Coordinates of C-alpha atoms in Angstrom, one line a residue:
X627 CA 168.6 41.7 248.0
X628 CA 166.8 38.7 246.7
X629 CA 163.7 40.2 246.3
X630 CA 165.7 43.2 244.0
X631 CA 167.1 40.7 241.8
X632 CA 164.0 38.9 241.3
X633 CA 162.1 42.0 240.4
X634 CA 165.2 42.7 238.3
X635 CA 165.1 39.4 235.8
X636 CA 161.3 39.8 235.8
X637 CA 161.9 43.4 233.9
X638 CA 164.8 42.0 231.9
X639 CA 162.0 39.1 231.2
X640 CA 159.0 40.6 230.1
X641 CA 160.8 43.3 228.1
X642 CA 162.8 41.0 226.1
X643 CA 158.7 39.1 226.1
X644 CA 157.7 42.4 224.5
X645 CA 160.9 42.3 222.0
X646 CA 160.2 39.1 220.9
X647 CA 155.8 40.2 220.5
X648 CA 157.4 43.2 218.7
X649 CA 159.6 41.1 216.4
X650 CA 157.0 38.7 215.3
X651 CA 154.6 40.8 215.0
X652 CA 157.0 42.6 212.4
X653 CA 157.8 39.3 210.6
X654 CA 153.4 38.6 210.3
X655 CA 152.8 41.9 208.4
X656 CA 156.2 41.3 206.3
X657 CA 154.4 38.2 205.5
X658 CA 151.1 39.5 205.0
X659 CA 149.7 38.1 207.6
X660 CA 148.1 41.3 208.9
X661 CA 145.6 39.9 211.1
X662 CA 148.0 37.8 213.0
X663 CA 150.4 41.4 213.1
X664 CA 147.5 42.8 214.6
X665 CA 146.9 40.7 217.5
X666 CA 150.8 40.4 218.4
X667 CA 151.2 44.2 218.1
X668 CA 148.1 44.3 220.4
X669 CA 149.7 41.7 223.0
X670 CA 153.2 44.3 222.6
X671 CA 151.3 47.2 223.4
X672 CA 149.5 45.7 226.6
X673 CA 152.9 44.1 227.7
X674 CA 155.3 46.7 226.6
X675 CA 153.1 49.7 227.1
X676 CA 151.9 52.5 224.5
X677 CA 154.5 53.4 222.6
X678 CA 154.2 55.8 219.2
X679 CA 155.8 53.3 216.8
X680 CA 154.2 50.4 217.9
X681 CA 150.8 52.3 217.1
X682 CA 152.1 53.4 214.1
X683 CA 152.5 49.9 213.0
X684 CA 149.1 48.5 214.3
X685 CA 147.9 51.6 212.1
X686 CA 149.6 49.9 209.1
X687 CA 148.6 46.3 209.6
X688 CA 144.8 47.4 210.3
X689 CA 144.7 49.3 206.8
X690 CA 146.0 46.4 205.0
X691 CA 143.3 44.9 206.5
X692 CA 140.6 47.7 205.0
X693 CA 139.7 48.4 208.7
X694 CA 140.2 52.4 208.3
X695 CA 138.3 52.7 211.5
X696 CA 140.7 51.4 213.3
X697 CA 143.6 52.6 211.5
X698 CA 142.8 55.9 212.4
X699 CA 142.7 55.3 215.9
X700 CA 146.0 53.9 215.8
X701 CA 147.5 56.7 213.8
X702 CA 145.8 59.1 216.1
X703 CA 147.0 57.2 219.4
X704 CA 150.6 57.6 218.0
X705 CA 150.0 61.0 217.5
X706 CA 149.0 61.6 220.9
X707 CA 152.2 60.0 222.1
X708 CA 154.7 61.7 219.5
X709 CA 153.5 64.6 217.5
X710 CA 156.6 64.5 215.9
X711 CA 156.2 60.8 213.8
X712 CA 156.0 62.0 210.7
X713 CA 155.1 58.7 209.2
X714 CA 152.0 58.5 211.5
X715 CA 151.4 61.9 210.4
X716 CA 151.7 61.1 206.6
X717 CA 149.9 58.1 207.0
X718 CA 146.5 59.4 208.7
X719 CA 146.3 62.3 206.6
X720 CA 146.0 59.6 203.0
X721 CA 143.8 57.4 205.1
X722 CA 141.4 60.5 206.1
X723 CA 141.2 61.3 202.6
X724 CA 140.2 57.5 201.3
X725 CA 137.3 57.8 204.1
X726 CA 133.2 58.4 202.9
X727 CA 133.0 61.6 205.0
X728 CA 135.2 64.6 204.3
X729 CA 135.7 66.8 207.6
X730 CA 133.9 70.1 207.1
X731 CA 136.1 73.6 209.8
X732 CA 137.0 73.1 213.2
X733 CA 137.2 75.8 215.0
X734 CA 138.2 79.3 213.8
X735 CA 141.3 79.9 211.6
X736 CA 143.8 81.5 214.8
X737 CA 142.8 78.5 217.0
X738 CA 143.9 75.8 214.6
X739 CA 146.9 77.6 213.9
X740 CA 146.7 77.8 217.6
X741 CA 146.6 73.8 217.8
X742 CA 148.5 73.5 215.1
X743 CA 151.5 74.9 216.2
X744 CA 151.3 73.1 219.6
X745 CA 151.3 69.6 217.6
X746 CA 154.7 70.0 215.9
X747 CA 156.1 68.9 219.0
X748 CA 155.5 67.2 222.2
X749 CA 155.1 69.0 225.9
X750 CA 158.5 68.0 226.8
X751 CA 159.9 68.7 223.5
X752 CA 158.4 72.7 223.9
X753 CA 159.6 72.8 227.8
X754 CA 162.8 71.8 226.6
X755 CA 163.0 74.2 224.0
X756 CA 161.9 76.9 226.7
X757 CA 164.5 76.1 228.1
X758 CA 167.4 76.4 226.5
X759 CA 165.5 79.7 224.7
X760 CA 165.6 81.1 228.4
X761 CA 169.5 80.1 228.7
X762 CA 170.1 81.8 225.4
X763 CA 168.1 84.6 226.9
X764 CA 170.3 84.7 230.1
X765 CA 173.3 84.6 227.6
X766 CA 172.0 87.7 225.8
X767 CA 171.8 89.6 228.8
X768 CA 175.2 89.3 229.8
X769 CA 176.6 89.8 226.6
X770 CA 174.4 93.4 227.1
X771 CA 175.7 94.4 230.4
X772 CA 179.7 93.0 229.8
X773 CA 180.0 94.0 226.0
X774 CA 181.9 97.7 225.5
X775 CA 180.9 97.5 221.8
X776 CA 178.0 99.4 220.7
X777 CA 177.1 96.9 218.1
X778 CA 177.3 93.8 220.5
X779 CA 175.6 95.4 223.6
X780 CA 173.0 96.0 221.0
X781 CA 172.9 92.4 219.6
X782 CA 173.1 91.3 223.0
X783 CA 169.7 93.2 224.0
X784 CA 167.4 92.3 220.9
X785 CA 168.3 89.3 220.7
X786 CA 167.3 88.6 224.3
X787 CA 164.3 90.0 223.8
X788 CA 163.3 87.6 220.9
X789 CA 164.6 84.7 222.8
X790 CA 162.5 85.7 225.5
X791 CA 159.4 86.2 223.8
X792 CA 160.3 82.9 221.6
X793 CA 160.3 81.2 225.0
X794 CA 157.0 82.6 226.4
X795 CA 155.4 81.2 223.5
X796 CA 157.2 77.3 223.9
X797 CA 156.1 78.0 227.3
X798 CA 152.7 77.9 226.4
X799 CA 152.6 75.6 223.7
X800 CA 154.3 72.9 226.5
X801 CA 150.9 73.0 228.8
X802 CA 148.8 73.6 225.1
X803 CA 150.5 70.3 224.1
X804 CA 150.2 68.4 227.7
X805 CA 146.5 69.5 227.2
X806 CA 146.1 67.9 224.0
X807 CA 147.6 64.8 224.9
X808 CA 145.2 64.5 227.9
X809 CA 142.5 65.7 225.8
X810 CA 139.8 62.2 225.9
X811 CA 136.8 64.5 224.0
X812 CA 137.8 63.1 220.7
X813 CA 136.7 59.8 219.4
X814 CA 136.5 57.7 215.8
X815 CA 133.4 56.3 214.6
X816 CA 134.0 52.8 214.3
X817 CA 130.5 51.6 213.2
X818 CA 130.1 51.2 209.0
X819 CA 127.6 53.4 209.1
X820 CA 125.4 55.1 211.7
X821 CA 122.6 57.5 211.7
X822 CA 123.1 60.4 214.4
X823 CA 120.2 62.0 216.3
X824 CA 118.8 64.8 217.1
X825 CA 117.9 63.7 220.9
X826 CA 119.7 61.0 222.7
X827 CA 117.7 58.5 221.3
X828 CA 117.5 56.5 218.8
X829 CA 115.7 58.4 215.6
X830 CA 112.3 57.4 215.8
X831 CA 111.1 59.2 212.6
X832 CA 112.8 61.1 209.7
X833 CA 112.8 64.3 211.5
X834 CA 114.8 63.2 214.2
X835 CA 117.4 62.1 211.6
X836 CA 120.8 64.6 212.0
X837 CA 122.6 63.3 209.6
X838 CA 124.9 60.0 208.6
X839 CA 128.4 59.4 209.1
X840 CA 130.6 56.4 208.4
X841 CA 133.1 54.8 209.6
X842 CA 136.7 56.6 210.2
X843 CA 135.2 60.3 211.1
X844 CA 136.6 62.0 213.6
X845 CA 134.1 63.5 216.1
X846 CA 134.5 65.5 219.7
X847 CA 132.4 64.7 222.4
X848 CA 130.5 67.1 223.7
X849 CA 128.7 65.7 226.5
X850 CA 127.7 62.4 227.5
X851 CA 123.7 61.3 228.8
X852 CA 123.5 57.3 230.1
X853 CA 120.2 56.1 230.6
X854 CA 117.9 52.9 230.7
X855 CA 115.7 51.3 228.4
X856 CA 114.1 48.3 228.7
X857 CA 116.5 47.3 231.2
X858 CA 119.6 48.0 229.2
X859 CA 121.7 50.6 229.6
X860 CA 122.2 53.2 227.0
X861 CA 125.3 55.4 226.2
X862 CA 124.4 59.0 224.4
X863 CA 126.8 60.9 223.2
X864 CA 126.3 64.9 221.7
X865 CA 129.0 65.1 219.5
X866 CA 130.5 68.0 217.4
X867 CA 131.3 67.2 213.7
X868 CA 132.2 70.6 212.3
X869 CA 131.8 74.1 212.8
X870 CA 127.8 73.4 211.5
X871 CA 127.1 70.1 212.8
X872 CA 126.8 68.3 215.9
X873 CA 123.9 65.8 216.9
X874 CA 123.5 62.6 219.0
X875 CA 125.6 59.4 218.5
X876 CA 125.0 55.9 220.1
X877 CA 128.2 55.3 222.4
X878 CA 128.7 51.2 220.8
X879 CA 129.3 53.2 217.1
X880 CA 132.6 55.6 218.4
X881 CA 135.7 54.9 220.2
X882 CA 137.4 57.5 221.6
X883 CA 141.2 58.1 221.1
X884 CA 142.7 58.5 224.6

């Protein structure tokens, strides 16, 4: 019984620890003290755990900061968590457009609708909205088989056939969501400036020069090469920029998002 109740004021300790990280970290950015918001938001996240709004605010106080690296990251991280957070959402698309590289196509036009569409919401939010679509389904059904009315049993009928089909699809985008949250190919480029190659190495010559990206573009991770040189390790990374573009990328210049 002891034991319980001390596991029980540790909780009620380290979460009202996390409230209080959480609160000053609110009162340093109010201040303008973003650096010192950033570290205590940090701290909240490691002692709280990841939570949407508390990435949404290290977003905030890293681009007061000018680090749009990192702001992205956080704006993506919150993202992940809640699809939903407008703000986040608002937030990362002005940021994206005040960064050096503009994002050429992803993908073909039906499978970012695709993606889209599985982003409005989070995989619980779709399984719950299958959900009650399949109730509503069940619903219709009955009203066909119990209604005497024409009109009704006919309502009754088509509508469950829309419901059901409407809940197929939030069906689908629940795992296509779940699948995007787990999703760890993505990752920022956090270096200034780096020169991507054409082998996983670093470019000795022109030639072997893809291309240059800057800090805050988005890249997905294609596959991942480690190997040694003079008795350091090295990270290569093949990396997909756009529909035209991918190339090599040292693993010290990225980080990914999940």
């Amino acid at each position: 019984m002891r034991h319980i109740i001390h596991i029980l004021l540790l909780t009620i300790a380290l979460g009202a620890r996390a409230t209080e990280l959480t609160d000053s970290a609110d009162m340093a950015y109010d201040d303008g003290n973003f650096d010192r918001a950033i570290e205590l938001y940090t701290r909240a996240l490691t002692d709280e755990g990841s939570s949407s709004d508390l990435y949404y605010n290290l977003g905030n106080a890293y681009y007061r900061t000018g680090n749009s690296a990192q702001a992205i990251l956080a704006y993506e991280r919150a993202l992940r968590l809640n699809p939903a957070n407008t703000e986040a959402k608002a937030n990362l698309s002005f940021v994206n457009e005040r960064i050096a590289d503009k994002q050429g196509e992803n993908g073909s036009f039906l499978y970012n609708t695709y993606v889209s569409l599985s982003a409005l919401l989070s995989s619980n939010s779709w399984a719950l909205a299958a959900i009650v679509l399949m109730l509503i389904t069940v619903a219709g059904g009955f009203v066909y088989a119990m209604a005497s009315a024409v009109v009704i049993r006919k309502i009754g009928f088509f509508g469950a056939i829309a419901t059901a089909l409407c809940c197929l699809i939030a069906i689908v985008m629940s795992f296509a969501a779940r699948a995007r949250a787990n999703d760890n190919t993505y990752a920022v480029i956090t270096a200034q400036s780096t020169t991507l190659s054409t082998a996983p190495h670093t470019p000795r010559n022109s030639s072997e020069e893809a291309m240059i990206l800057h800090e805050g573009t988005k890249v997905r991770i294609l596959r991942t090469i480690g190997l040694e040189a003079d008795s350091t390790s090295l990270v290569w990374h093949e990396v997909q920029v756009d529909n035209k573009h991918r190339a090599w990328i040292n693993d010290a210049d990225i980080e990914k998002i999940l």
